[in-house]
Short mmCIF file of the C-alpha atoms (twelve columns), coordinates in Angstrom:
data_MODEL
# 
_entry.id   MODEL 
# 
loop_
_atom_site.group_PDB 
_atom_site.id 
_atom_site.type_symbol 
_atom_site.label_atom_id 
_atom_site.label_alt_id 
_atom_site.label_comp_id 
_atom_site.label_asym_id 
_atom_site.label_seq_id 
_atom_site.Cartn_x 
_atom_site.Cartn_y 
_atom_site.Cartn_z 
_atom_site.pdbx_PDB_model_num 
ATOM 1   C CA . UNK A 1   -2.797  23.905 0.772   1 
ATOM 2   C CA . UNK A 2   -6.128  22.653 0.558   1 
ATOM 3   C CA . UNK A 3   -7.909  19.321 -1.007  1 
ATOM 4   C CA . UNK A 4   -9.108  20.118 -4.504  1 
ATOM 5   C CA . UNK A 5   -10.759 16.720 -5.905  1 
ATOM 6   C CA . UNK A 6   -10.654 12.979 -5.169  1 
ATOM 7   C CA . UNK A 7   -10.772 10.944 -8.267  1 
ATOM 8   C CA . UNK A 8   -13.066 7.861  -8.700  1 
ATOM 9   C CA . UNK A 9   -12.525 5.416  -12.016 1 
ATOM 10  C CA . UNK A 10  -15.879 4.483  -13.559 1 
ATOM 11  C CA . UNK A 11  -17.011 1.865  -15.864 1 
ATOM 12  C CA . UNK A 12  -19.880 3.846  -17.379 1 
ATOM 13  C CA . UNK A 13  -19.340 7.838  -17.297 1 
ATOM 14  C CA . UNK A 14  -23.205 8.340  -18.414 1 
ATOM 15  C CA . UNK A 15  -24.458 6.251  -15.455 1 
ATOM 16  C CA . UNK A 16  -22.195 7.800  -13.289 1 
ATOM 17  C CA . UNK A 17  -22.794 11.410 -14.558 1 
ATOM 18  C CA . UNK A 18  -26.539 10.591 -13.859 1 
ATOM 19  C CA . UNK A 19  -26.036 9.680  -9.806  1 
ATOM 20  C CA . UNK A 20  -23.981 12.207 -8.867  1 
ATOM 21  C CA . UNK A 21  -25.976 14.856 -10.372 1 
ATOM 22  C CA . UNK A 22  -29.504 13.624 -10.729 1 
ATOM 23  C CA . UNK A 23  -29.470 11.165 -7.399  1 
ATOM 24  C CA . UNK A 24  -27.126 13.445 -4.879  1 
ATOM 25  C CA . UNK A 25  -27.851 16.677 -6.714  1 
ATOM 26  C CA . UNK A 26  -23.673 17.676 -8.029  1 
ATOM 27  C CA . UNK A 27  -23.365 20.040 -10.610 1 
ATOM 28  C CA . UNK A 28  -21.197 19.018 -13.816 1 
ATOM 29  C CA . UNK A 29  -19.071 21.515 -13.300 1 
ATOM 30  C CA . UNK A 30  -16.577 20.342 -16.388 1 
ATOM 31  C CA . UNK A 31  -15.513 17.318 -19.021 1 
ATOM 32  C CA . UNK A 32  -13.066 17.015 -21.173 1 
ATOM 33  C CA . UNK A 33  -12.443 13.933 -23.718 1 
ATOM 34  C CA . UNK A 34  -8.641  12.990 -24.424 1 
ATOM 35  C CA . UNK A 35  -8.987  10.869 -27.568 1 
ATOM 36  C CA . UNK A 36  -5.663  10.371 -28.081 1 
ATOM 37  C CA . UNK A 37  -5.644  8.896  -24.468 1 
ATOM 38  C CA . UNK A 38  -8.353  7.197  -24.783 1 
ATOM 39  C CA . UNK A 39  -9.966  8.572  -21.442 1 
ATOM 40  C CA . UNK A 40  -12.347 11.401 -19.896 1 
ATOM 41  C CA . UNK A 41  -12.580 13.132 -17.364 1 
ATOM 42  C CA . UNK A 42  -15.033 14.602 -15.958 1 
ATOM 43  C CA . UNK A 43  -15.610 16.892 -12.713 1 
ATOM 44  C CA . UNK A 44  -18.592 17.013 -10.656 1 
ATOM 45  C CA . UNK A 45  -19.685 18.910 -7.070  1 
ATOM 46  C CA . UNK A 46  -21.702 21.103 -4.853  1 
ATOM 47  C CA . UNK A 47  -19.780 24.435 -5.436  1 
ATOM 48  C CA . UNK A 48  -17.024 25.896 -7.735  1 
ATOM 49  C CA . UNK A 49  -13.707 24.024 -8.276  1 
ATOM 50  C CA . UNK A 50  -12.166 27.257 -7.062  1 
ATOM 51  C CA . UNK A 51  -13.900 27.246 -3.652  1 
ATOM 52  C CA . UNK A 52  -15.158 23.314 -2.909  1 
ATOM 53  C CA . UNK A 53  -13.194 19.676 -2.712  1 
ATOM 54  C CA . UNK A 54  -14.769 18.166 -6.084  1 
ATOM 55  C CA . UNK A 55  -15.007 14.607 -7.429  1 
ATOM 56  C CA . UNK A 56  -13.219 13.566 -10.098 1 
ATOM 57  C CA . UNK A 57  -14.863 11.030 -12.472 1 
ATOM 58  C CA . UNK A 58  -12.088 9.340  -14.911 1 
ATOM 59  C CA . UNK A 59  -13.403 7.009  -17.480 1 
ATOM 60  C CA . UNK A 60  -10.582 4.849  -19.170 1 
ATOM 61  C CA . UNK A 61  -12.661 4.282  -22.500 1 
ATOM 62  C CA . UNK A 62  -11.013 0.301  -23.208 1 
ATOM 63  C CA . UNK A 63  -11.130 -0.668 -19.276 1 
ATOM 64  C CA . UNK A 64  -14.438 -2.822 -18.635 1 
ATOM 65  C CA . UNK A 65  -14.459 -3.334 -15.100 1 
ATOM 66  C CA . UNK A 66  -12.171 -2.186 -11.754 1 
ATOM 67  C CA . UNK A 67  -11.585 -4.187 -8.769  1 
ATOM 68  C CA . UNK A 68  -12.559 -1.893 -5.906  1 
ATOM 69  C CA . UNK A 69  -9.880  -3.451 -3.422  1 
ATOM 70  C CA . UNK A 70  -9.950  -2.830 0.352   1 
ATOM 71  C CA . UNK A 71  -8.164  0.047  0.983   1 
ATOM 72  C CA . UNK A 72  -10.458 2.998  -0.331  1 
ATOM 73  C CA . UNK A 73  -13.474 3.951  2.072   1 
ATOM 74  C CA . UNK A 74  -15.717 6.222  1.210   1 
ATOM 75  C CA . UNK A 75  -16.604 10.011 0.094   1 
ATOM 76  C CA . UNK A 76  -18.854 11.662 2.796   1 
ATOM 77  C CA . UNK A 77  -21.345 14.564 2.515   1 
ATOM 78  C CA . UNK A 78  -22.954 16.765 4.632   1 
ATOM 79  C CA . UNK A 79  -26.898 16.724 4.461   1 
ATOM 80  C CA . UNK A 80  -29.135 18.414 7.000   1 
ATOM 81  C CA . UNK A 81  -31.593 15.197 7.171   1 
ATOM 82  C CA . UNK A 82  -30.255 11.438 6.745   1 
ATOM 83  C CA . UNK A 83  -33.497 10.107 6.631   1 
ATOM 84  C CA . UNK A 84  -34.732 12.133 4.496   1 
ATOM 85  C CA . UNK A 85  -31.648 12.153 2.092   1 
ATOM 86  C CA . UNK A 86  -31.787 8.509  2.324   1 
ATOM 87  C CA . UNK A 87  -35.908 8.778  0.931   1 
ATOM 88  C CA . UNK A 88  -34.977 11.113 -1.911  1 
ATOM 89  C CA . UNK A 89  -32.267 8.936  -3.354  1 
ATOM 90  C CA . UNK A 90  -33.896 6.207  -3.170  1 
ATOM 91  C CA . UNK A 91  -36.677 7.704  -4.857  1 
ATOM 92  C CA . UNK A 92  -34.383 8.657  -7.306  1 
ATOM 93  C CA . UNK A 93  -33.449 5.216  -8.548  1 
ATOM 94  C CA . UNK A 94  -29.851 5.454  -5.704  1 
ATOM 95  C CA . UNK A 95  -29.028 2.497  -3.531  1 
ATOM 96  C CA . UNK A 96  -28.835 3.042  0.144   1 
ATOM 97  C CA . UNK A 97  -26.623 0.202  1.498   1 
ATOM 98  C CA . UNK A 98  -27.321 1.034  5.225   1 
ATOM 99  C CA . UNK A 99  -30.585 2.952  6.432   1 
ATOM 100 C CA . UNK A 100 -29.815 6.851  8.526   1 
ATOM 101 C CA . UNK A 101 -29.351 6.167  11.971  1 
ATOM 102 C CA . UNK A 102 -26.981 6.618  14.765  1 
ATOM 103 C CA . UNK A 103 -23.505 5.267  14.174  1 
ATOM 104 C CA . UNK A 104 -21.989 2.656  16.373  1 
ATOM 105 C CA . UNK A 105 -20.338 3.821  19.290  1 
ATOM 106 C CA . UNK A 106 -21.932 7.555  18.889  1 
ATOM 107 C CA . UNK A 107 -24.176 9.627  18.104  1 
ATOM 108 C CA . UNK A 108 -23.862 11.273 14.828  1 
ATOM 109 C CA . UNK A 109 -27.012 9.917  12.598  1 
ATOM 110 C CA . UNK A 110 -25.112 8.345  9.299   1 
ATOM 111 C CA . UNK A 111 -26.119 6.867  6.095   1 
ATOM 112 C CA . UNK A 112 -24.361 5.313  3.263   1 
ATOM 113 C CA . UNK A 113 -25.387 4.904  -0.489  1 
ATOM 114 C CA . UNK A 114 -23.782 3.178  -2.966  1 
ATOM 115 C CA . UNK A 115 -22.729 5.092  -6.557  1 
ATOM 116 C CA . UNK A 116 -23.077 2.606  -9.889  1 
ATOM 117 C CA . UNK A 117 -19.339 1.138  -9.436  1 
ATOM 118 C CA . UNK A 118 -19.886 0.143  -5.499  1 
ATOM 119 C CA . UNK A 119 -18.042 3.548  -4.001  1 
ATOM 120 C CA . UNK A 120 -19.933 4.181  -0.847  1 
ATOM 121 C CA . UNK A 121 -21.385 7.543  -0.137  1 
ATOM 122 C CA . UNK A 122 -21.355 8.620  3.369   1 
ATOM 123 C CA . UNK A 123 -24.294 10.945 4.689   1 
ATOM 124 C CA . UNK A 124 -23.689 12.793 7.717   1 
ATOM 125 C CA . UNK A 125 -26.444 14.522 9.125   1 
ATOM 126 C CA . UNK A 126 -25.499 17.847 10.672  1 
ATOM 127 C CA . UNK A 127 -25.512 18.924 14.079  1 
# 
């Protein structure tokens, strides 16, 4: 067995298309609209579907909000610099909701950035 995608619901598909592959760099790797449904989804990552976890992106086309709730986390991702993942984000229009830097209790430098619905985005710098 392995993990094959986690699926996030999103208010805005466009805006959400946008950060994951224009603010944390994820390839659209596939979308398909189910009219009948009323819904899309759509599939975004860093590598193949065959090869990588992936995120899905579901957008519910009558559903104008979600309520978050308290039980989900976050999604975390590898990146070789925090602080400088944190820069580049921001300079690309993302929202970092806490600043790189050790974590409590530890040493592992951590970041996290906020997507367009309020998902947090973990950054864990390697090594």
């Amino acid at each position: 067995m392995r993990i094959l995608h986690t699926m996030l619901r999103v208010v805005n598909l466009d805006r959400s298309l946008a950060f994951y592959t224009e603010v944390l760099g994820m390839r659209m790797l596939r979308r398909n609209d189910y009219p009948e449904g009323r819904f899309t989804l759509a599939f975004v990552g860093y590598g193949s579907e065959a090869d990588s976890a992936v995120i899905e992106l579901t957008h519910n086309w009558d559903t104008k909000s979600y309520e978050l709730g308290n039980a989900f986390g976050h999604v975390a991702l590898a990146v070789d610099d925090a602080y400088a993942a944190c820069a580049a984000i921001r300079e690309r229009g993302g929202k970092v909701v806490r600043e790189a830097g050790p974590m409590k209790h530890g040493n592992t430098v951590i970041s996290f950035v906020e997507d367009p619905d309020g998902y947090k985005i973990e950054l864990i710098q390697r090594g």
